[in-house]
PDB file of C-alpha atoms in Angstrom:
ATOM      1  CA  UNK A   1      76.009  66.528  -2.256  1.00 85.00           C
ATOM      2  CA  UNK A   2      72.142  66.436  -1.733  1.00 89.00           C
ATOM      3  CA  UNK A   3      69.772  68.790  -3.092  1.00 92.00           C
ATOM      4  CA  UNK A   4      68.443  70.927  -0.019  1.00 94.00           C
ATOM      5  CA  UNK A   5      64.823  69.760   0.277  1.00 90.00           C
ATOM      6  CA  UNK A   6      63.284  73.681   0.856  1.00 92.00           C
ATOM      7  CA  UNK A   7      65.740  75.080  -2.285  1.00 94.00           C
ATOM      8  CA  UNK A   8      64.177  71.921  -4.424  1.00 91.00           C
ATOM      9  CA  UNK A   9      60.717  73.029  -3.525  1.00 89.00           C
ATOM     10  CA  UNK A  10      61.171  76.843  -4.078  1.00 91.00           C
ATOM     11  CA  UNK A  11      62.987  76.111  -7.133  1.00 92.00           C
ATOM     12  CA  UNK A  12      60.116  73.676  -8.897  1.00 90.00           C
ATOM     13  CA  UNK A  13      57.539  76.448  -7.595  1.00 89.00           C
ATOM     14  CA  UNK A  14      58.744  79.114  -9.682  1.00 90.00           C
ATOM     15  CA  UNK A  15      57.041  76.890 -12.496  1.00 89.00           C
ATOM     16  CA  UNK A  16      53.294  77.603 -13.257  1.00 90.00           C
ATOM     17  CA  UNK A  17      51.142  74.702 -13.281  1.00 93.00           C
ATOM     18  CA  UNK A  18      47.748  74.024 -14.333  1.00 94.00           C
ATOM     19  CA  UNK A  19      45.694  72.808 -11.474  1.00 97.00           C
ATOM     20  CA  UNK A  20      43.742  70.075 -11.851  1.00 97.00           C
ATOM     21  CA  UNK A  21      40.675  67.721  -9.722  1.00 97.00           C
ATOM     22  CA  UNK A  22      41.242  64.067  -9.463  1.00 97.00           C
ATOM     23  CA  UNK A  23      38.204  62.285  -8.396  1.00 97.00           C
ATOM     24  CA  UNK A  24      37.733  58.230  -7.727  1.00 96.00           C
ATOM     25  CA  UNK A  25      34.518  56.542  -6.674  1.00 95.00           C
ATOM     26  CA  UNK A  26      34.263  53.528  -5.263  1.00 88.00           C
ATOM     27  CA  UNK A  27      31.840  51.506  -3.653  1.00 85.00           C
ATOM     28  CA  UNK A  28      31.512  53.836  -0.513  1.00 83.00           C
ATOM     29  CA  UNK A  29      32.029  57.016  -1.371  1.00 88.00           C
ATOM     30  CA  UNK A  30      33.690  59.388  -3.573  1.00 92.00           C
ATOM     31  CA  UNK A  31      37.503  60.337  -2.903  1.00 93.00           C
ATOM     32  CA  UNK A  32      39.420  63.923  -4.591  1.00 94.00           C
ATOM     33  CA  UNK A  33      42.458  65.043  -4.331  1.00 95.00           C
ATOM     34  CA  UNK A  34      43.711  68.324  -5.521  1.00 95.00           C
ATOM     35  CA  UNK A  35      46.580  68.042  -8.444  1.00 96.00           C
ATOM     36  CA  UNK A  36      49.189  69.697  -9.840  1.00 92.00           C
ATOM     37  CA  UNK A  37      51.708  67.358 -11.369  1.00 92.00           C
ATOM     38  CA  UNK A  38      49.898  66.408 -14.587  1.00 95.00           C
ATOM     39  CA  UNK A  39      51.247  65.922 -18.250  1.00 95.00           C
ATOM     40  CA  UNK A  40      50.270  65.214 -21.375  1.00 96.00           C
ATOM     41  CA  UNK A  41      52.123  61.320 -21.627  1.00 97.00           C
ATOM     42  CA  UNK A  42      50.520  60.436 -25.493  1.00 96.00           C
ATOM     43  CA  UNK A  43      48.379  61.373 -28.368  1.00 96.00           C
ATOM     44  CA  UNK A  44      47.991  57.906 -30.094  1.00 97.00           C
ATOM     45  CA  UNK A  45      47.232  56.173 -27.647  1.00 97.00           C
ATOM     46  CA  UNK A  46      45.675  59.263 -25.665  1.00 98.00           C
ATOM     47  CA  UNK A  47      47.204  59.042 -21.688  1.00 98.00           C
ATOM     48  CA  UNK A  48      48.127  61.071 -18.908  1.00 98.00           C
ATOM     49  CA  UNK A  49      50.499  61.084 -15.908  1.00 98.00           C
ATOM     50  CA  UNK A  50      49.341  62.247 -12.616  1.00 97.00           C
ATOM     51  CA  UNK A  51      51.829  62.266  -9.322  1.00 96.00           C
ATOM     52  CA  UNK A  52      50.274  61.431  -6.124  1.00 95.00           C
ATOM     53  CA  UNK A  53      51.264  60.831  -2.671  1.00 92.00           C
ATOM     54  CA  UNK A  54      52.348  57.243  -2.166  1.00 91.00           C
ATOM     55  CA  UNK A  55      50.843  57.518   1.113  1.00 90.00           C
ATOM     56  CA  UNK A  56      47.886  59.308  -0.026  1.00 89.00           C
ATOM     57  CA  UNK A  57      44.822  57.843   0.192  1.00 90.00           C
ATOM     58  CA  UNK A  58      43.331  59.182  -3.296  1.00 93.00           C
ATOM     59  CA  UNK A  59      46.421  56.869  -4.924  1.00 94.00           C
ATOM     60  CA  UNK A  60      45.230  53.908  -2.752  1.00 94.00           C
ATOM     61  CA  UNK A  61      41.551  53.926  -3.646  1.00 95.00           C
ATOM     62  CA  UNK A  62      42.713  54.492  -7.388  1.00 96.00           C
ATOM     63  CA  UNK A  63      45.161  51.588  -7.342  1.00 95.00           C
ATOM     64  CA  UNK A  64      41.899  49.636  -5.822  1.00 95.00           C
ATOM     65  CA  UNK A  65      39.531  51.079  -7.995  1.00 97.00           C
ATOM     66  CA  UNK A  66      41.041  51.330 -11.246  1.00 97.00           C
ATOM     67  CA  UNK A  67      39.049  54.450 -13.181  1.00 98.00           C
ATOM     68  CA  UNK A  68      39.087  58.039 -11.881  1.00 98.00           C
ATOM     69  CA  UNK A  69      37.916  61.561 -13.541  1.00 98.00           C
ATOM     70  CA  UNK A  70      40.282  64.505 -13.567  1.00 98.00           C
ATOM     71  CA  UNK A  71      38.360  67.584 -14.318  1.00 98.00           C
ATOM     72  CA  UNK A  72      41.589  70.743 -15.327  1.00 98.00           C
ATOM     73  CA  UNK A  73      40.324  73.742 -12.974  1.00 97.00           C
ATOM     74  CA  UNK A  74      39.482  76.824 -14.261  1.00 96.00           C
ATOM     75  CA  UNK A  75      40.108  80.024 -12.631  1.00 94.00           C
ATOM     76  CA  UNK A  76      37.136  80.595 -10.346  1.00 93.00           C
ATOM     77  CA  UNK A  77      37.637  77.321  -8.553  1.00 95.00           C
ATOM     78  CA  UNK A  78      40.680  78.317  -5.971  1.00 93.00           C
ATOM     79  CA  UNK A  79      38.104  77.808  -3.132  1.00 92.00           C
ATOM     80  CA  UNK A  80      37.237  74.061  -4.385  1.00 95.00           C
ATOM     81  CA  UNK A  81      41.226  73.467  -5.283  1.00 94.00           C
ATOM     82  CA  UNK A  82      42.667  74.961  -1.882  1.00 92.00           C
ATOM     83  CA  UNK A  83      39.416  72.429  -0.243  1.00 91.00           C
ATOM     84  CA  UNK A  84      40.601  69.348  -1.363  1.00 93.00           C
ATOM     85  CA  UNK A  85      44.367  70.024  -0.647  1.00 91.00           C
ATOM     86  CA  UNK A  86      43.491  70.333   2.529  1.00 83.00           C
ATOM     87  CA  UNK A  87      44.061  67.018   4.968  1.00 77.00           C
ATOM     88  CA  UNK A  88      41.479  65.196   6.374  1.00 72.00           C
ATOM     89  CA  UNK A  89      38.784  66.652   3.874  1.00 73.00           C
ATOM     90  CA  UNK A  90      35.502  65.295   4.249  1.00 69.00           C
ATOM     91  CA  UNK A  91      33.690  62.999   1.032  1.00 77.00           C
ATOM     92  CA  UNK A  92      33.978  64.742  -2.365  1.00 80.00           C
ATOM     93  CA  UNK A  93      30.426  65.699  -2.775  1.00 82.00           C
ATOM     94  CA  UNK A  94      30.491  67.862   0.416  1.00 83.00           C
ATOM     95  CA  UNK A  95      33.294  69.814  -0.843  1.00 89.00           C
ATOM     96  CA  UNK A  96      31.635  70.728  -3.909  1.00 90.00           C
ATOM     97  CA  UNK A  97      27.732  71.658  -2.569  1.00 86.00           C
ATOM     98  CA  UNK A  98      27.032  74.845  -4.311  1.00 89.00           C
ATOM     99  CA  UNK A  99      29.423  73.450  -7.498  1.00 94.00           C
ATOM    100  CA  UNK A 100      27.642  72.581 -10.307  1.00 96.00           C
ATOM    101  CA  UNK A 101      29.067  68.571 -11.240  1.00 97.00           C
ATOM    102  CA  UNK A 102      28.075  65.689 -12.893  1.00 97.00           C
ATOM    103  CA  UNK A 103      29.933  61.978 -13.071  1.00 97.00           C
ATOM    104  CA  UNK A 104      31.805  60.850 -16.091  1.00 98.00           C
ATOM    105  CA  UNK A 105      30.039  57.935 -18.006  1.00 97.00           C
ATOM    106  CA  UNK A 106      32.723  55.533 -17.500  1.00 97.00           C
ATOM    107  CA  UNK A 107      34.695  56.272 -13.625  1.00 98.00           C
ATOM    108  CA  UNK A 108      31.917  57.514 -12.182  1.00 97.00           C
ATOM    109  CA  UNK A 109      34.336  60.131 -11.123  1.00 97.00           C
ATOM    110  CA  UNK A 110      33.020  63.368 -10.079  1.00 97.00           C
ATOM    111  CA  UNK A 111      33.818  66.074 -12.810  1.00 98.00           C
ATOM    112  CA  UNK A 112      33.218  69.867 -13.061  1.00 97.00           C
ATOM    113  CA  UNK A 113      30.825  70.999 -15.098  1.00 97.00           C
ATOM    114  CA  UNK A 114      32.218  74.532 -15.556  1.00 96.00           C
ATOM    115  CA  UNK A 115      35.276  73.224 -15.713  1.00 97.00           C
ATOM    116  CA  UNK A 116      38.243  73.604 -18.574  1.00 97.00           C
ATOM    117  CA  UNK A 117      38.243  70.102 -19.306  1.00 98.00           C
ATOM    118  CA  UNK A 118      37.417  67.076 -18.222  1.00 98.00           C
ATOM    119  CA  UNK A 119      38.992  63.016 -18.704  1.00 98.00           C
ATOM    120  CA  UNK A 120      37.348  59.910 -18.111  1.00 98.00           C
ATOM    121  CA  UNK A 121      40.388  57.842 -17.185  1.00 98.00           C
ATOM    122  CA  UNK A 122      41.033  53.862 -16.647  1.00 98.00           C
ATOM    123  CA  UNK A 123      44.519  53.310 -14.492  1.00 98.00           C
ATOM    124  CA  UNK A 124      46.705  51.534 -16.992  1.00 98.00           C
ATOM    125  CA  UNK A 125      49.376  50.999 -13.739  1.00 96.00           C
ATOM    126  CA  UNK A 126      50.782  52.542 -11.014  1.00 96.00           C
ATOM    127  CA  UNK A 127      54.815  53.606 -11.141  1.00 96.00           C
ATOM    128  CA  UNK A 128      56.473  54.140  -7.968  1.00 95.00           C
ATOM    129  CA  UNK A 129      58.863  57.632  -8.218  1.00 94.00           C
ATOM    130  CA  UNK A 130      60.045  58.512  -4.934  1.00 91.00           C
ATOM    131  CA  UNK A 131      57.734  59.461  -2.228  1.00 92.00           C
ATOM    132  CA  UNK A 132      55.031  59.767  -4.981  1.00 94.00           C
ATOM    133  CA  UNK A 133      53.461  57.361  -7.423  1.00 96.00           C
ATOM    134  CA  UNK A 134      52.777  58.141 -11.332  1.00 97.00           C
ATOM    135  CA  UNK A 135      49.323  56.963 -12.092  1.00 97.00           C
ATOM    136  CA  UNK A 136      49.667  56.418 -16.032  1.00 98.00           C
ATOM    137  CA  UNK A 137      45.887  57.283 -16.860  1.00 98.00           C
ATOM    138  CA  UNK A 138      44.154  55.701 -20.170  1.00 98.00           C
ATOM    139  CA  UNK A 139      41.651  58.795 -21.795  1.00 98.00           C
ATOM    140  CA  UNK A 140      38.382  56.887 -22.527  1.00 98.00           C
ATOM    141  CA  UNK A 141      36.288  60.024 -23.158  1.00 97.00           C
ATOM    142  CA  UNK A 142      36.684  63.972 -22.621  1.00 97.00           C
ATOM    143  CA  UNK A 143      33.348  64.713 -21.025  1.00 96.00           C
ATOM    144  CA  UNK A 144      33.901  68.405 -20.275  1.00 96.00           C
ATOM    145  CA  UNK A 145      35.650  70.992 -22.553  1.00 96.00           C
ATOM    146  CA  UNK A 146      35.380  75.050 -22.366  1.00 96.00           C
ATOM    147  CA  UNK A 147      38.123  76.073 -24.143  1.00 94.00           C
ATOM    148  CA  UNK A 148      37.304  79.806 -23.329  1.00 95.00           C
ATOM    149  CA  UNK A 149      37.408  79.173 -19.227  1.00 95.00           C
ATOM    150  CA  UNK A 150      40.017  81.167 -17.759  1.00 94.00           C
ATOM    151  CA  UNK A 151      42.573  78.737 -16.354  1.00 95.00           C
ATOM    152  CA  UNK A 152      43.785  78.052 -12.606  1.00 96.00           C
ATOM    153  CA  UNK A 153      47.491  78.155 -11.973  1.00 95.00           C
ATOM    154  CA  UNK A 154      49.985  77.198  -9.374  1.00 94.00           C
ATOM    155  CA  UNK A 155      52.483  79.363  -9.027  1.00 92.00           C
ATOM    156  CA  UNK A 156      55.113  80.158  -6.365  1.00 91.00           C
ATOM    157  CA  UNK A 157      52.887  78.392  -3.898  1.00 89.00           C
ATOM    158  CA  UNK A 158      49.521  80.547  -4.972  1.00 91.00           C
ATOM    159  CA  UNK A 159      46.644  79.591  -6.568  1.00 91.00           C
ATOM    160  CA  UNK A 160      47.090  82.454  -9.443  1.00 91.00           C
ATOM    161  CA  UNK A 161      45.192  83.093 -13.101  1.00 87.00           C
ATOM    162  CA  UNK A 162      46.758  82.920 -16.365  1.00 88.00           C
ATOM    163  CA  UNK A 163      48.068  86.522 -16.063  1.00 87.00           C
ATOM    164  CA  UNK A 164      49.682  85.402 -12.630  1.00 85.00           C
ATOM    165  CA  UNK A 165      47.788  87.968 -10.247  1.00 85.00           C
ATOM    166  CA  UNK A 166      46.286  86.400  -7.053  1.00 84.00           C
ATOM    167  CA  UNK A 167      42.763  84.941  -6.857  1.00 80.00           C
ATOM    168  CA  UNK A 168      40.293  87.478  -5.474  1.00 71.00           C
ATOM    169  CA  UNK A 169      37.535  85.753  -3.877  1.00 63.00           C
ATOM    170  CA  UNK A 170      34.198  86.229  -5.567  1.00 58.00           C
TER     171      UNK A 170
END
């Protein structure tokens, strides 16, 4: 019997995930996508998996591109996460005008500066899972870390802090 589709989704949202920024830049502008599907994949060498929409257009311009920058969200940035979840967002760097960012040395990606971390990644290929793709991620460099940032969580369908109370706006 198939898994009801609403029961799957409640079920994987009682799990709290870290919320992370996925940024690509190509040649006309820079793409984000908001991300919570993110693991640790490898140590030695040092990769990441990150699920995105097949249809998406964040996992086209990476497939195209081939680098990206994922910057892990800390707690004050539910605004800029809930922005760039949104459909038909506008280019990356409006979303983020009064965010303080810089651009990894390698992607060119867009990362946080106030973020937890941050990964300069190179695509090492693209896995189709579903209605989703796995982008296996290389780490070439770890531009941002603030290992004392408060971290951003998904929970339940709410953008929540590590103690799992709602976001207040600032």
């Amino acid at each position: 019997m198939p898994v009801d589709a609403t029961e799957f989704a409640a079920a994987l949202g009682q799990y709290a995930a870290g919320v992370c920024l996925l940024t690509v830049r190509d040649d006309i502008d820079d793409v984000g996508t908001t991300v919570s599907s993110v693991m640790s994949v490898s140590a030695a060498p040092p990769l990441v998996a990150v699920g995105l929409s097949a249809e998406g257009y964040p996992a086209e311009v990476l497939g195209d591109v081939g680098s990206c920058a994922l910057t892990v969200l800390a707690a004050p940035h539910g605004i800029v996460a809930s922005r760039f979840s949104s459909a038909g967002r506008p280019s990356a760097r409006h979303l983020l005008e009064s965010v303080p960012w810089s651009r990894a040395s390698g992607s060119g990606g867009i990362v946080l500066d106030d973020g937890l971390a941050a990964l300069d990644c190179r695509l090492e290929r693209l896995v189709e899972a579903g209605d989703h793709v796995l982008a296996l991620l290389a780490v070439e460099d770890v531009p941002v870390l603030n290992p004392d940032a408060r971290p951003l969580l998904r929970l339940r369908g709410r953008y929540v802090d590590e103690s799992g109370s709602p976001l207040t706006r600032p």
